[in-house]
Amino acid sequence: MQVIFDQHYNTLGAELLCPNCDGRFLHHEGVQVFEREEDDDTGLHLMVKNGVFTKDSDLSDNPSPRRHGLFIEFCCENCDARPVLSVIQHKGSTYIDMDVT
Ligand SMILES: [Zn+2]
């Protein structure tokens, strides 16, 4: 899904909008980080959510098929969408995507 931004502010960056309703009040719910050497089956998986962090080597949800990836989970104040921003490293390039669950 296309990532939608509003105005860019020099001190903060571009404002991320909800992909479901175009609303601007997205709250961070959690973060997941996946790290591994190229094509390794195992690596590091960190999750931070609700004041708790967990660490394991499960890369099954890694959005990158070969390298690092991360998710930032949101909830939207304007609708009931739960958007997830993903940052994916693949073949030397970095991709940003947004899904709604
Ligand atoms: Zn929304």
XYZ file of N, CA, C and O and ligand atoms in Angstrom:
405
model
N 0.855 -1.175 0.000
C 0.000 0.000 0.000
C 0.901 1.238 0.000
O 1.946 1.256 0.634
N 0.469 2.253 -0.728
C 1.261 3.477 -0.837
C 1.376 4.183 0.516
O 0.377 4.315 1.233
N 2.572 4.630 0.853
C 2.776 5.414 2.065
C 2.382 6.851 1.754
O 2.821 7.414 0.745
N 1.549 7.445 2.614
C 1.028 8.789 2.369
C 1.612 9.752 3.396
O 1.532 9.510 4.597
N 2.193 10.836 2.891
C 2.745 11.862 3.757
C 2.020 13.175 3.531
O 1.576 13.466 2.421
N 1.958 13.994 4.581
C 1.455 15.355 4.463
C 2.672 16.272 4.395
O 3.755 15.859 3.989
N 2.545 17.451 4.875
C 3.590 18.468 4.795
C 4.887 18.022 5.490
O 4.862 17.318 6.489
N 6.016 18.498 4.956
C 7.320 18.245 5.563
C 7.713 19.428 6.444
O 7.624 20.586 6.013
N 8.103 19.153 7.678
C 8.555 20.180 8.614
C 10.048 19.977 8.836
O 10.485 18.842 9.096
N 10.815 21.054 8.763
C 12.265 20.939 8.889
C 12.703 20.315 10.206
O 13.702 19.607 10.254
N 11.986 20.545 11.284
C 12.407 20.028 12.582
C 11.887 18.621 12.874
O 12.422 17.934 13.741
N 10.857 18.172 12.177
C 10.246 16.874 12.472
C 10.287 15.893 11.312
O 10.286 14.683 11.518
N 10.261 16.382 10.100
C 10.169 15.516 8.933
C 8.779 15.561 8.347
O 7.973 16.435 8.677
N 8.476 14.599 7.472
C 7.167 14.554 6.811
C 6.161 13.859 7.720
O 6.462 12.843 8.332
N 4.955 14.400 7.762
C 3.906 13.842 8.611
C 3.265 12.640 7.921
O 2.762 12.734 6.804
N 3.258 11.506 8.609
C 2.694 10.267 8.086
C 1.185 10.265 8.295
O 0.701 10.592 9.385
N 0.442 9.891 7.252
C -1.018 9.863 7.329
C -1.527 8.429 7.329
O -0.883 7.522 6.795
N -2.694 8.243 7.900
C -3.339 6.927 7.933
C -3.703 6.509 6.508
O -4.382 7.260 5.803
N -3.309 5.307 6.095
C -3.636 4.862 4.736
C -5.110 4.497 4.572
O -5.586 4.351 3.454
N -5.835 4.392 5.674
C -7.254 4.028 5.600
C -8.167 5.244 5.497
O -9.144 5.227 4.760
N -7.848 6.321 6.239
C -8.755 7.477 6.281
C -8.058 8.801 5.975
O -8.699 9.855 6.045
N -6.761 8.764 5.684
C -5.952 9.971 5.444
C -5.835 10.852 6.691
O -5.433 12.007 6.596
N -6.192 10.329 7.850
C -6.076 11.076 9.095
C -4.628 11.233 9.518
O -3.755 10.474 9.117
N -4.384 12.243 10.375
C -3.010 12.546 10.750
C -2.647 12.123 12.166
O -1.527 12.334 12.592
N -3.535 11.519 12.901
C -3.246 11.190 14.293
C -2.948 9.703 14.457
O -3.751 8.937 14.972
N -1.761 9.318 14.006
C -1.304 7.941 14.151
C -0.465 7.815 15.418
O 0.497 8.552 15.606
N -0.812 6.881 16.268
C -0.086 6.655 17.520
C 0.772 5.405 17.393
O 0.304 4.379 16.897
N 1.995 5.477 17.878
C 2.886 4.315 17.856
C 2.395 3.290 18.867
O 2.128 3.629 20.021
N 2.294 2.049 18.421
C 1.865 0.962 19.297
C 3.008 0.016 19.628
O 3.057 -0.540 20.716
N 3.876 -0.207 18.677
C 4.973 -1.149 18.906
C 5.975 -1.082 17.769
O 5.701 -0.534 16.700
N 7.148 -1.648 18.030
C 8.228 -1.683 17.051
C 8.827 -3.078 17.037
O 9.002 -3.699 18.094
N 9.121 -3.573 15.843
C 9.832 -4.839 15.707
C 11.040 -4.611 14.811
O 10.928 -3.954 13.767
N 12.176 -5.157 15.199
C 13.410 -5.029 14.439
C 13.939 -6.432 14.137
O 14.018 -7.271 15.036
N 14.278 -6.652 12.877
C 14.856 -7.924 12.433
C 16.239 -7.642 11.869
O 16.390 -6.803 10.987
N 17.236 -8.358 12.377
C 18.598 -8.163 11.882
C 19.222 -9.512 11.580
O 19.090 -10.455 12.360
N 19.885 -9.614 10.459
C 20.604 -10.842 10.109
C 21.641 -10.542 9.051
O 21.561 -9.537 8.330
N 22.595 -11.445 8.947
C 23.534 -11.372 7.841
C 22.786 -11.848 6.589
O 21.807 -12.593 6.685
N 23.257 -11.452 5.440
C 22.568 -11.760 4.194
C 22.218 -13.231 4.082
O 23.088 -14.097 4.198
N 20.940 -13.513 3.881
C 20.383 -14.848 3.637
C 20.470 -15.790 4.831
O 20.129 -16.970 4.686
N 20.937 -15.368 5.988
C 20.943 -16.245 7.158
C 19.512 -16.585 7.569
O 18.612 -15.749 7.472
N 19.310 -17.809 8.046
C 17.982 -18.232 8.501
C 17.668 -17.728 9.902
O 16.507 -17.677 10.298
N 18.695 -17.421 10.663
C 18.477 -16.920 12.017
C 19.174 -15.581 12.176
O 20.055 -15.219 11.403
N 18.775 -14.871 13.208
C 19.355 -13.562 13.479
C 18.751 -13.012 14.750
O 18.414 -13.770 15.661
N 18.578 -11.743 14.790
C 18.055 -11.077 15.978
C 16.691 -10.475 15.677
O 16.499 -9.802 14.654
N 15.741 -10.724 16.570
C 14.390 -10.168 16.462
C 14.054 -9.517 17.790
O 14.011 -10.186 18.826
N 13.840 -8.209 17.765
C 13.487 -7.458 18.969
C 12.081 -6.888 18.803
O 11.713 -6.426 17.718
N 11.312 -6.928 19.880
C 9.982 -6.308 19.886
C 9.873 -5.419 21.115
O 10.284 -5.814 22.208
N 9.328 -4.217 20.911
C 9.045 -3.293 22.012
C 7.592 -2.895 21.907
O 7.149 -2.365 20.870
N 6.828 -3.213 22.957
C 5.397 -2.897 22.938
C 4.871 -2.885 24.366
O 5.211 -3.765 25.165
N 4.056 -1.917 24.680
C 3.412 -1.805 25.993
C 4.412 -1.819 27.147
O 4.176 -2.454 28.171
N 5.537 -1.146 26.976
C 6.521 -1.045 28.037
C 7.350 -2.289 28.256
O 8.072 -2.401 29.248
N 7.269 -3.247 27.322
C 7.997 -4.516 27.461
C 8.810 -4.737 26.188
O 8.336 -4.436 25.090
N 10.014 -5.264 26.332
C 10.747 -5.680 25.144
C 11.025 -7.169 25.219
O 11.183 -7.736 26.302
N 11.031 -7.813 24.052
C 11.370 -9.230 23.963
C 12.436 -9.401 22.890
O 12.548 -8.595 21.964
N 13.210 -10.450 23.047
C 14.298 -10.733 22.124
C 14.280 -12.220 21.813
O 14.180 -13.044 22.731
N 14.348 -12.558 20.526
C 14.481 -13.959 20.125
C 15.185 -14.003 18.774
O 15.666 -12.975 18.285
N 15.256 -15.170 18.183
C 15.932 -15.314 16.886
C 14.956 -15.724 15.787
O 15.363 -16.185 14.725
N 13.659 -15.546 16.004
C 12.620 -15.921 15.049
C 12.480 -14.848 13.971
O 11.985 -13.753 14.239
N 12.883 -15.157 12.767
C 12.803 -14.197 11.658
C 11.647 -14.502 10.717
O 11.577 -13.963 9.608
N 10.718 -15.350 11.148
C 9.638 -15.780 10.249
C 8.743 -14.628 9.799
O 8.133 -14.705 8.738
N 8.646 -13.557 10.566
C 7.819 -12.411 10.170
C 8.633 -11.282 9.540
O 8.086 -10.219 9.252
N 9.933 -11.497 9.365
C 10.789 -10.455 8.779
C 10.254 -10.050 7.407
O 10.088 -10.892 6.530
N 9.972 -8.758 7.208
C 9.460 -8.343 5.898
C 10.513 -8.429 4.792
O 10.164 -8.413 3.615
N 11.778 -8.507 5.145
C 12.828 -8.628 4.139
C 13.116 -10.102 3.858
O 13.373 -10.870 4.783
N 13.113 -10.503 2.607
C 13.421 -11.902 2.305
C 14.893 -12.254 2.470
O 15.242 -13.430 2.515
N 15.774 -11.240 2.564
C 17.204 -11.556 2.609
C 17.994 -10.830 3.693
O 19.046 -11.308 4.099
N 17.535 -9.653 4.148
C 18.369 -8.864 5.062
C 17.558 -8.313 6.227
O 16.686 -8.962 6.746
N 17.855 -7.074 6.584
C 17.205 -6.431 7.725
C 15.804 -5.945 7.378
O 15.499 -5.653 6.231
N 14.984 -5.818 8.418
C 13.659 -5.256 8.242
C 13.143 -4.735 9.561
O 13.653 -5.086 10.627
N 12.169 -3.862 9.494
C 11.521 -3.405 10.725
C 10.072 -3.043 10.470
O 9.677 -2.735 9.352
N 9.292 -3.153 11.541
C 7.889 -2.755 11.525
C 7.678 -1.696 12.589
O 8.218 -1.795 13.698
N 6.860 -0.700 12.272
C 6.325 0.206 13.278
C 4.811 0.070 13.214
O 4.206 0.310 12.160
N 4.229 -0.357 14.316
C 2.783 -0.590 14.373
C 2.097 0.657 14.936
O 2.564 1.252 15.904
N 0.968 1.025 14.331
C 0.227 2.222 14.737
C -1.223 1.874 15.035
O -1.732 0.842 14.592
N -1.871 2.772 15.734
C -3.333 2.785 15.745
C -3.733 4.196 15.319
O -3.016 5.160 15.567
N -4.868 4.280 14.631
C -5.347 5.563 14.127
C -6.413 6.115 15.063
O -7.331 5.401 15.459
N -6.273 7.381 15.399
C -7.234 8.031 16.289
C -8.554 8.330 15.576
O -9.593 8.502 16.211
N -8.534 8.372 14.238
C -9.717 8.762 13.472
C -10.555 7.593 12.975
O -11.719 7.784 12.633
N -9.971 6.411 12.877
C -10.707 5.242 12.402
C -10.193 4.034 13.182
O -9.348 4.163 14.052
N -10.669 2.860 12.868
C -10.253 1.682 13.637
C -9.110 0.920 12.972
O -8.826 -0.220 13.333
N -8.440 1.552 11.990
C -7.328 0.901 11.297
C -6.126 0.726 12.225
O -5.917 1.512 13.147
N -5.361 -0.307 11.962
C -4.121 -0.567 12.684
C -3.001 -0.675 11.636
O -2.548 -1.770 11.305
N -2.544 0.483 11.127
C -1.526 0.481 10.078
C -0.164 -0.008 10.592
O 0.182 0.189 11.762
N 0.575 -0.645 9.708
C 1.927 -1.099 10.018
C 2.856 -0.592 8.917
O 2.666 -0.902 7.740
N 3.848 0.193 9.321
C 4.863 0.695 8.402
C 6.016 -0.296 8.395
O 6.494 -0.697 9.459
N 6.452 -0.700 7.223
C 7.595 -1.611 7.144
C 8.735 -0.946 6.392
O 8.510 -0.191 5.437
N 9.948 -1.212 6.858
C 11.172 -0.764 6.192
C 11.954 -2.030 5.868
O 12.257 -2.824 6.764
N 12.252 -2.219 4.598
C 12.791 -3.485 4.114
C 14.072 -3.230 3.338
O 14.084 -2.432 2.395
N 15.134 -3.924 3.728
C 16.352 -3.869 2.928
C 16.341 -5.064 1.983
O 16.134 -6.208 2.412
N 16.573 -4.813 0.713
C 16.587 -5.894 -0.268
C 17.546 -5.542 -1.396
O 17.377 -4.512 -2.062
N 18.548 -6.364 -1.583
C 19.537 -6.202 -2.665
C 20.140 -4.796 -2.681
O 20.252 -4.162 -3.726
N 20.478 -4.293 -1.519
C 21.162 -3.008 -1.426
C 20.258 -1.799 -1.443
O 20.718 -0.672 -1.252
N 18.971 -2.013 -1.670
C 18.026 -0.906 -1.653
C 17.138 -1.004 -0.427
O 17.010 -2.072 0.187
N 16.504 0.105 -0.070
C 15.578 0.138 1.055
C 14.200 0.540 0.558
O 14.068 1.496 -0.205
N 13.206 -0.223 0.997
C 11.813 -0.008 0.580
C 10.968 0.315 1.809
O 11.198 -0.239 2.894
N 9.992 1.186 1.643
C 9.043 1.525 2.697
C 7.644 1.196 2.196
O 7.285 1.530 1.073
N 6.889 0.507 3.060
C 5.530 0.133 2.682
C 4.615 0.306 3.902
O 5.087 0.448 5.032
N 3.322 0.298 3.630
C 2.331 0.465 4.694
C 1.200 -0.522 4.447
O 0.674 -0.584 3.320
N 0.851 -1.291 5.462
C -0.290 -2.196 5.391
C -1.251 -1.868 6.510
O -0.858 -1.292 7.529
N -2.487 -2.257 6.330
C -3.500 -2.047 7.374
C -4.033 -3.407 7.789
O -4.405 -4.221 6.943
N -4.053 -3.627 9.090
C -4.592 -4.894 9.582
C -5.937 -4.655 10.210
O -6.298 -3.539 10.516
Zn -7.399 6.157 10.042
